[in-house]
Coordinates of C-alpha atoms and ligand atoms in Angstrom, one line a residue:
X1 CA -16.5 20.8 9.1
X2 CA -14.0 21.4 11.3
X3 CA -11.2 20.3 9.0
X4 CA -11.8 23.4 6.3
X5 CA -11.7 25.8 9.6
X6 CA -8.6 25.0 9.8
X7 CA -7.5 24.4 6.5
X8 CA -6.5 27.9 5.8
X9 CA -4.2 28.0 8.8
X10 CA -2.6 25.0 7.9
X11 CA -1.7 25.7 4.5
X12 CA -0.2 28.9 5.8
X13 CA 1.8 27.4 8.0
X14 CA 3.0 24.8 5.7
X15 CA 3.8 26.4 2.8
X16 CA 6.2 29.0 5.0
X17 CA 8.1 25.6 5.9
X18 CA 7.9 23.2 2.7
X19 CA 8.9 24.6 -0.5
X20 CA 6.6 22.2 -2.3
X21 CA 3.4 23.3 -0.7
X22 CA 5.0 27.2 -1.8
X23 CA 5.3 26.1 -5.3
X24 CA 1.9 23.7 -5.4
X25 CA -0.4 27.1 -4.2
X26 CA 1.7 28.9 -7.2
X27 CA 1.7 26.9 -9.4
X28 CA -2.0 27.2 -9.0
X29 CA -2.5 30.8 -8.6
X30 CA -3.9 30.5 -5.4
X31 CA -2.6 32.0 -1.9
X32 CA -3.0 29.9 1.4
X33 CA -6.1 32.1 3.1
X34 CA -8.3 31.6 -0.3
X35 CA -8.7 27.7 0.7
X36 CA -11.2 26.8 2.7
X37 CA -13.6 25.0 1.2
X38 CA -13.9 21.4 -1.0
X39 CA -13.9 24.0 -4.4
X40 CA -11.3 25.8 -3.4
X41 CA -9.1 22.7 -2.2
X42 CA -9.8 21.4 -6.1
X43 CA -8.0 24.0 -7.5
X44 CA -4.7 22.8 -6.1
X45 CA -3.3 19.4 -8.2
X46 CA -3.7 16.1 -7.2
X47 CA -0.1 15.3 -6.3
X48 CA 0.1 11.1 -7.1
X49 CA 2.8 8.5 -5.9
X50 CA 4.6 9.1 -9.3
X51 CA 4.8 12.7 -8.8
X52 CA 6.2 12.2 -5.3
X53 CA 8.8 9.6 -6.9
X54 CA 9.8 12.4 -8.6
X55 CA 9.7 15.4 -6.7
X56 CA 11.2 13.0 -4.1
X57 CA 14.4 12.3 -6.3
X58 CA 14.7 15.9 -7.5
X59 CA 15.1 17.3 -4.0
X60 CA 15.5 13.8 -1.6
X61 CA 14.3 13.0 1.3
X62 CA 10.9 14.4 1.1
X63 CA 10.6 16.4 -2.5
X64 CA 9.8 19.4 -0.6
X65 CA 7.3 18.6 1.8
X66 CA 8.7 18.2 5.2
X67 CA 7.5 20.7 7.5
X68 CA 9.6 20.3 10.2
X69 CA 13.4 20.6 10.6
X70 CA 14.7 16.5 10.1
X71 CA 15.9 16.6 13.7
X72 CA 12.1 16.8 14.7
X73 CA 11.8 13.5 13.0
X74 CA 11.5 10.1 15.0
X75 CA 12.2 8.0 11.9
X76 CA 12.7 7.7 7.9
X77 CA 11.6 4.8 5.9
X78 CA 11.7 3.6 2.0
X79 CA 8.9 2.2 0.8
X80 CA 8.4 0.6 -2.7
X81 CA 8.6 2.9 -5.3
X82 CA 11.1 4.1 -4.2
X83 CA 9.6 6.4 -1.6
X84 CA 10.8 8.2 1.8
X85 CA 8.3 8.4 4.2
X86 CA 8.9 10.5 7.5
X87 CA 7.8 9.2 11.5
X88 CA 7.1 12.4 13.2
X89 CA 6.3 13.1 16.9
X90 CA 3.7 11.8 18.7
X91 CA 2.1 8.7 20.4
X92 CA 0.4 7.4 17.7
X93 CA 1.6 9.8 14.3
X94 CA -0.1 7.8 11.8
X95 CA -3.3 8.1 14.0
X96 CA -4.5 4.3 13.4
X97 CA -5.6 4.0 17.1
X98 CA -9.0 5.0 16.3
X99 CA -9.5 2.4 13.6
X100 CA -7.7 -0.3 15.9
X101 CA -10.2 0.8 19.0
X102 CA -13.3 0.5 16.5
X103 CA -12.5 -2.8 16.3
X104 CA -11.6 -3.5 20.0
X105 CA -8.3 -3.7 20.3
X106 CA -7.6 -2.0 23.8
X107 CA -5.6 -2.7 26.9
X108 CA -5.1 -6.3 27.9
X109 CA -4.9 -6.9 24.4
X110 CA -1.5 -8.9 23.5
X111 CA -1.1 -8.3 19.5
X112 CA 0.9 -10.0 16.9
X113 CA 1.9 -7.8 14.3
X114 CA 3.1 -8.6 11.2
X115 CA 3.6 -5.8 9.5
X116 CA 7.5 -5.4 8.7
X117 CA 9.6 -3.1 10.8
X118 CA 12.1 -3.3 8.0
X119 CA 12.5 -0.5 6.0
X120 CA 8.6 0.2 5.7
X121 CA 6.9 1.9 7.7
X122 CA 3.7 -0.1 8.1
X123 CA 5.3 -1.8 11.3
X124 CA 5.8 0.8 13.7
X125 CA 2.4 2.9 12.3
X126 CA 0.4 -0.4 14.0
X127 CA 3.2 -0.8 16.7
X128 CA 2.7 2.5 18.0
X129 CA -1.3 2.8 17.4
X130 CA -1.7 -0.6 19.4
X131 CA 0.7 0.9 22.3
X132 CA -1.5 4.1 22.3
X133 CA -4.1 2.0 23.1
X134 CA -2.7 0.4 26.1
X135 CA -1.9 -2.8 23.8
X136 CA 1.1 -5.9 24.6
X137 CA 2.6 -6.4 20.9
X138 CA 4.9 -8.7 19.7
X139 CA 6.8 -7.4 16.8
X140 CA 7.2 -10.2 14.6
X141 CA 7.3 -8.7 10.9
X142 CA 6.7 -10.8 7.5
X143 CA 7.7 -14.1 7.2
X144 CA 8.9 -17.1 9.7
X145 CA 5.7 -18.8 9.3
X146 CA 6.4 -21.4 11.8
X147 CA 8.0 -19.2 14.5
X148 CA 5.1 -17.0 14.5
X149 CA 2.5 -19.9 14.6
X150 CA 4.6 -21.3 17.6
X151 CA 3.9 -17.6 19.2
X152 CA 0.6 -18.0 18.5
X153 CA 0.3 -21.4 20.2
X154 CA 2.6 -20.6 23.5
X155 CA 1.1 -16.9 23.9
X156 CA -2.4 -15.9 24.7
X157 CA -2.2 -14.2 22.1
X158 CA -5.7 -12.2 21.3
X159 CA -5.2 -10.0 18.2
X160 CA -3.9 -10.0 14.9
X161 CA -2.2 -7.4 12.7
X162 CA -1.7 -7.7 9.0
X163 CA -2.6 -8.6 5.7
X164 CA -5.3 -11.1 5.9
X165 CA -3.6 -13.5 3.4
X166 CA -1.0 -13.6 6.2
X167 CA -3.3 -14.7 8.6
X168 CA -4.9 -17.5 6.3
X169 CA -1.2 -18.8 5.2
X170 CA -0.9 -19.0 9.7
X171 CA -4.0 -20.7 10.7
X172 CA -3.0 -22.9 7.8
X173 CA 0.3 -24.0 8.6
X174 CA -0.7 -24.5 12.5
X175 CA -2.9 -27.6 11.5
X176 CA 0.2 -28.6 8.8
X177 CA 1.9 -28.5 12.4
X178 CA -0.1 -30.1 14.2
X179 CA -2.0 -27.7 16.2
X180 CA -5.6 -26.7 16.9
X181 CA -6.3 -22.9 16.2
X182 CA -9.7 -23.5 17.6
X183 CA -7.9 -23.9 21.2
X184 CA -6.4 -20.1 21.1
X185 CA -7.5 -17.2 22.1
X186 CA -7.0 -15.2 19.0
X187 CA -10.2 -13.6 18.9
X188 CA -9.9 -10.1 16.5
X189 CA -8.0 -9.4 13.6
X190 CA -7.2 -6.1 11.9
X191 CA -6.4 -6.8 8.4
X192 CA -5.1 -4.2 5.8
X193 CA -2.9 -3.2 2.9
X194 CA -4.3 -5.7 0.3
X195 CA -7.9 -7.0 -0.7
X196 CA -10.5 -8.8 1.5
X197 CA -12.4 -10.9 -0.3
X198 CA -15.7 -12.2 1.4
X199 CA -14.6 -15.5 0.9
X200 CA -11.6 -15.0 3.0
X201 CA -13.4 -12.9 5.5
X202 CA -16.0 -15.4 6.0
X203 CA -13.2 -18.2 6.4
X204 CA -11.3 -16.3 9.1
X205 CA -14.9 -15.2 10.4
X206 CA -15.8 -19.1 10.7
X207 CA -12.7 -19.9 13.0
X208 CA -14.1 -17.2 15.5
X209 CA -12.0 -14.7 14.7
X210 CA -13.5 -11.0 14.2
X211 CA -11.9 -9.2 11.0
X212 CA -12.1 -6.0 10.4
X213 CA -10.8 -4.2 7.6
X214 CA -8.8 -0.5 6.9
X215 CA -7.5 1.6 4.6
X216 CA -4.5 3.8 4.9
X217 CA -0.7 4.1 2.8
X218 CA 2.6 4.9 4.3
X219 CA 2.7 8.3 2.9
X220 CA -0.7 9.4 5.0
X221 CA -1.4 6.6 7.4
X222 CA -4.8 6.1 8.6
X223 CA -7.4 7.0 6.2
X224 CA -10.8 4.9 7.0
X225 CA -11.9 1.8 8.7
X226 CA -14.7 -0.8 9.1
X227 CA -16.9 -0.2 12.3
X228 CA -19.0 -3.2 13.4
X229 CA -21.6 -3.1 10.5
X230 CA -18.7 -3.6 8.4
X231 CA -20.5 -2.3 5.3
X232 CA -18.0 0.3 3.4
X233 CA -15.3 2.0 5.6
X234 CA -15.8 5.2 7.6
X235 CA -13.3 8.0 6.9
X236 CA -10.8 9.3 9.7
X237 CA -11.8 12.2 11.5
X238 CA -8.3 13.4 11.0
X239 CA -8.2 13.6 7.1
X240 CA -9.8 15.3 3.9
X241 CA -10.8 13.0 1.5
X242 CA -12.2 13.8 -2.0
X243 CA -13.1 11.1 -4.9
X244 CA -11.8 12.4 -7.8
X245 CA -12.2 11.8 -11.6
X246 CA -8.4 10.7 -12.5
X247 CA -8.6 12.4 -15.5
X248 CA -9.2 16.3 -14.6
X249 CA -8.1 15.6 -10.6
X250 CA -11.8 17.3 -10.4
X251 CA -13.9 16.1 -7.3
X252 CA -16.2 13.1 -9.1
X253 CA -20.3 13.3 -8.3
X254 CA -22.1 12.0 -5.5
X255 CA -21.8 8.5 -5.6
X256 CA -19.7 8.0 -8.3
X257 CA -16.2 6.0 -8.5
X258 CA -13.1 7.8 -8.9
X259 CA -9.3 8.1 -7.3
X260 CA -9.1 9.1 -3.6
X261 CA -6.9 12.0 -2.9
X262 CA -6.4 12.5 0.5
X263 CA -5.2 15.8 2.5
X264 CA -3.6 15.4 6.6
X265 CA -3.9 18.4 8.3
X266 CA 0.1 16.8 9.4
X267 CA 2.6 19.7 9.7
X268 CA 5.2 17.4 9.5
X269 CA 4.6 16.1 5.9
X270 CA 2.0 18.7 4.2
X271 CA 1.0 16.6 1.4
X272 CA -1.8 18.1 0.0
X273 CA -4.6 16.2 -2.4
X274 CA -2.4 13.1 -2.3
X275 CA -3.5 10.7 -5.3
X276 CA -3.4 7.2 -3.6
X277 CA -4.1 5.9 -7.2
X278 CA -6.9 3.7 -5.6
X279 CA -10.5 4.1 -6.7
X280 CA -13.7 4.1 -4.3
X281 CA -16.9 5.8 -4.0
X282 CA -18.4 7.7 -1.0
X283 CA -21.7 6.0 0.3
X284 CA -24.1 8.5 0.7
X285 CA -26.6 6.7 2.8
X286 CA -25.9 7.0 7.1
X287 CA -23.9 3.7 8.3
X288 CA -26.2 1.3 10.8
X289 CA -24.2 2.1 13.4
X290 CA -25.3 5.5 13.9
X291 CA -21.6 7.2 13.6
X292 CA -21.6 9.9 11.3
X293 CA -18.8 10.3 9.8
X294 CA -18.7 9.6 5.9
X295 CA -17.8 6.1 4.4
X296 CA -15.7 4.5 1.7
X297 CA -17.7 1.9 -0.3
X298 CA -14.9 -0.5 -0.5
X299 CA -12.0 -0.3 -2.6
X300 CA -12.5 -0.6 -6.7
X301 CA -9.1 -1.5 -8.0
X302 CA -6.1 0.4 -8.6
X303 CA -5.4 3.2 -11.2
X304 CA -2.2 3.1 -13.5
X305 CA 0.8 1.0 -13.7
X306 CA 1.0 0.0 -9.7
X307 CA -0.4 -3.2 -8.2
X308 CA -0.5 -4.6 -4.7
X309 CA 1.2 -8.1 -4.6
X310 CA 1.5 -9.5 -0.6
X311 CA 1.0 -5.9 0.3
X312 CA 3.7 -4.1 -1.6
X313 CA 3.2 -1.7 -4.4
X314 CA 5.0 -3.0 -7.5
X315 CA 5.2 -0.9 -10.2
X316 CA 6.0 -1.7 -13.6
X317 CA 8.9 0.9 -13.6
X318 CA 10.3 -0.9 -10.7
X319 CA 10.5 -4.0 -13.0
X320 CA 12.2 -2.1 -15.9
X321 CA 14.9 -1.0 -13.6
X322 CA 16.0 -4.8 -12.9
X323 CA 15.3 -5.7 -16.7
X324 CA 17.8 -3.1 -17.6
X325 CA 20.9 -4.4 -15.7
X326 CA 19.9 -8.1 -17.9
X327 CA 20.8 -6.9 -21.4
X328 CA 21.0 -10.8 -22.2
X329 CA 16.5 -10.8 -21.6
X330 CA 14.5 -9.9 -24.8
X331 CA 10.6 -9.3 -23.9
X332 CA 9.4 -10.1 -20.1
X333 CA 6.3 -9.5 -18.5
X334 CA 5.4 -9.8 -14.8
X335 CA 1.9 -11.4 -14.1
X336 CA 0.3 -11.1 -10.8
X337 CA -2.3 -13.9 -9.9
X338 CA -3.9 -15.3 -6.4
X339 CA -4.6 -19.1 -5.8
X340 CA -5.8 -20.5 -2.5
X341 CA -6.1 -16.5 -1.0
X342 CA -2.1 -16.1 -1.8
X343 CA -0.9 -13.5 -4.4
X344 CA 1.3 -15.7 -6.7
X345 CA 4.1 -13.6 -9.0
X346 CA 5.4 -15.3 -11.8
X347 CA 8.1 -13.2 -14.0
X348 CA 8.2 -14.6 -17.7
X349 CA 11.3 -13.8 -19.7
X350 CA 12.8 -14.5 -22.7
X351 CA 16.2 -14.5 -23.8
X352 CA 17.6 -11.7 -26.7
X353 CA 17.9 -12.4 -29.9
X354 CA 20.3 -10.0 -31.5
X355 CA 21.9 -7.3 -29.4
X356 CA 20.3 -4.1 -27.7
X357 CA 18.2 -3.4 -24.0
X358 CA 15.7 -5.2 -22.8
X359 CA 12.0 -4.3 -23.3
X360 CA 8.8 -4.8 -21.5
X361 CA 6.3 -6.3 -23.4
X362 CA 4.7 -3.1 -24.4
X363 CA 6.3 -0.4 -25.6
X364 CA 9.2 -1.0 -28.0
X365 CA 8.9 -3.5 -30.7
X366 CA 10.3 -7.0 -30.3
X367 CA 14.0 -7.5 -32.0
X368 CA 13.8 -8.1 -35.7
X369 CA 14.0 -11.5 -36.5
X370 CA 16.3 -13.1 -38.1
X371 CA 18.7 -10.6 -36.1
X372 CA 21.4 -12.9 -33.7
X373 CA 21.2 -16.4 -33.9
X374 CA 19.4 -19.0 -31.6
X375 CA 23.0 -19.9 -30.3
X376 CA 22.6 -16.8 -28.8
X377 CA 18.7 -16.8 -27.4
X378 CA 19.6 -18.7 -23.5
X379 CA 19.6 -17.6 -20.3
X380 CA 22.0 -19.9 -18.3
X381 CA 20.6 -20.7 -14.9
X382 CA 23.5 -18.2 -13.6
X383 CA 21.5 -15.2 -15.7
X384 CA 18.4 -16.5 -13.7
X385 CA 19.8 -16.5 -10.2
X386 CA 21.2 -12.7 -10.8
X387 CA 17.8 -11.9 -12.0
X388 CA 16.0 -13.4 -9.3
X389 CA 18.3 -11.7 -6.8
X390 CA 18.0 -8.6 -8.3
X391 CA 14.2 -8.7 -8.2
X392 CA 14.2 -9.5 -4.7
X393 CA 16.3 -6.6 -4.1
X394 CA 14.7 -3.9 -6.2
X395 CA 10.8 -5.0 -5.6
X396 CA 11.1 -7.1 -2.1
X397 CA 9.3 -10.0 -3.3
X398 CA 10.2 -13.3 -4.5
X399 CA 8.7 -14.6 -8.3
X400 CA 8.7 -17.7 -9.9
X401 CA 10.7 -17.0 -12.9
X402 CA 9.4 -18.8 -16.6
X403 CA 12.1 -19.0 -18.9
X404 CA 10.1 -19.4 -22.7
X405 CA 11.6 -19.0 -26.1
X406 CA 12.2 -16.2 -28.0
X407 CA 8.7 -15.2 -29.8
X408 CA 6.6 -17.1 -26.6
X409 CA 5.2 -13.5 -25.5
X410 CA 3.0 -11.7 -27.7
X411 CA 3.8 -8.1 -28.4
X412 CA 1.5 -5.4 -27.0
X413 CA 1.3 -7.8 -24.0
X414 CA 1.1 -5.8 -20.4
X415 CA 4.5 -5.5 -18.9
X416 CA 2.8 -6.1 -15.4
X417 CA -0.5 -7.9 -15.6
X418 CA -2.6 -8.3 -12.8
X419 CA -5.0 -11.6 -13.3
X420 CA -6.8 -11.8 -10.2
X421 CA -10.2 -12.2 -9.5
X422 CA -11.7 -11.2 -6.6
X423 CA -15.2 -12.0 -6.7
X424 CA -14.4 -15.9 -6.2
Ligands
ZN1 ZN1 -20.7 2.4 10.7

């Protein structure tokens, strides 16, 4: 494959520029022209999100891995976690054009795409990608419901980028307006960044609109998409992917689950075996429609402490860090659960009892009893507000918050429990 021809190269290259990629291949005992092939390529670490949180902080922007002087940059985003992600050169850097094209978008195409341009980089990946392909966008980001179903309604308006919830909470609100959907032209919809569930793709499916699914992150963009058979998701021809068993980071059999780590032959940001923390399989039987190139079957969950909620990671240290600036909160846990196709977040807290820092359910053991008073165990709807705010700022997403007494959350409890279901 053409990618291990050059893989060599590449890593030479890279790890003359990014000190990270230097340290990675010593770390490892390996030098750059010895890796060339899937065995080889295993002997480097898996590098996960948490590592790059680190490494990131240690030596900020990039941890290491930029492989480019900064200048050469077009832009720099923070994403959840929190993570810097750099824009590099090109037309269409995050190289989602061919995923977009497999499911028709081309010229002639006007696009809403509401992905946010704030901060994340999800916006611009699909901005430029649709523009590469000769596409009319309209940037409208997350949220203003009503202004974009207006767009929708005034502009012949053909395609759809974003999360499909998004799209369900649109179509939704139109008839709560007043309008027909059934009299637009939106006619394709490339949906990404949380779950499909066949239920919701049949729904959006049965209003005429053609969804097709991908699968990428804001640290290596594009990784694989649906074609028209829309069974699994076929990997870009511009990455290396491996399924890996999460415990050894060794490449997992033929057909078996395990964590996708994913290497861009991207000078700009090297990262090599990147740990996305989701879990998939590679489908070993040829796809119906006759391409060749290898397939994802479908995404299995989520590994560790992170969850997807409205298409942002949250992770559970992310929630600790707003706990910690509420000394007055005893035990709280976070719990993630989807009514109606919407990811609903509800944050459960309970006031202190005694002194001391807050803890998530698990971990630490809950305040003695008997210590403080129940004078003391409230949170006045001031403490709420400031927590509220504070989550918003930290995580980017708005919970209901469930104040309960002292005792109401049972130890060894998940801080950040995800009850969805999918299969509904
Ligand atoms: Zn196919």
């Amino acid at each position: 494959m053409a990618h291990f021809e050059d893989l060599a190269g590449f890593i030479q290259r890279t790890s003359a520029r990014a000190p990270a990629v230097r340290e990675i291949l010593e770390r490892a005992g390996a030098r750059p022209e010895e890796i060339r092939n899937r065995t080889a390529l295993a002997r480097l670490p898996v590098t996960r999100k948490t590592d790059l949180i680190d490494r990131q902080r240690a030596a900020p922007p990039f941890g290491g891995f930029l492989g480019v002087a900064q200048e050469e940059l077009q832009r720099i985003f923070m994403s959840p976690g929190p993570l810097y992600d750099p824009h590099g050169q090109g037309k269409d850097y995050w190289r989602w054009g061919e995923a977009l094209q497999e499911a028709g978008f081309r010229r002639g195409d006007l696009v809403l795409n509401t992905f946010s341009y704030h901060l994340s980089p999800a916006g611009f990946m699909f901005d430029e990608a649709l523009r590469s392909l000769g596409a009319v966008v309209i940037p409208a980001g997350v949220g203003n419901t009503e202004l974009q179903v207006r767009l929708l309604a005034d502009l012949a308006i053909t395609g759809y980028v974003g999360t499909p919830s998004f799209l369900a909470t649109l179509l939704d609100k139109a008839v709560e307006l007043g309008y027909d959907p059934a009299g637009w032209r939106l006619q394709k919809a490339f949906v990404t960044a949380e779950r499909l569930p066949d239920s919701l793709r049949d729904r959006l499916q049965g209003q005429g609109i053609a969804v097709f699914q991908g699968y990428g992150t804001a640290d290596v963009g594009c990784v694989a998409y649906e074609c028209g058979v829309r069974e699994g998701l076929h990997l870009s021809t511009a990455v290396i992917v491996e399924i890996v068993d999460p415990e050894t980071g060794q490449p997992a059999l033929p057909g078996e689950v395990g964590e996708i780590v994913v290497t861009v032959l991207d000078e700009t940001y090297p990262l090599l075996r990147f740990g996305t923390g989701d879990l998939s399989l590679i489908l070993t039987e040829p796809c119906r429609c006759g391409r060749e190139t290898p397939r994802l079957g479908g995404l299995r969950g989520r590994l560790g402490d992170a969850v997807k909620v409205k298409g942002m990671f949250v992770y559970l240290r992310q929630i600790e860090e707003v706990m910690q600036r509420f000394p007055q909160v005893g035990r709280y846990q976070v719990i993630v659960s989807r009514e109606d196709h919407r990811d609903h977040l509800l944050l459960r807290l309970e006031p202190r009892r005694g002194g001391g820092s807050p803890a998530a359910a698990t971990g630490e053991p809950a305040p003695a009893e008997g210590e403080g008073s129940e004078e003391d165990a409230r949170l006045t709807s001031g403490d709420v507000s400031g927590i509220l705010a504070t989550f918003r700022d930290i995580i980017r997403l708005r919970p209901e918050i469930e104040v309960l007494p002292p005792g109401s959350i049972p130890e060894g409890a998940k801080g950040l429990e995800d009850r969805r279901q999918w299969n509904a």
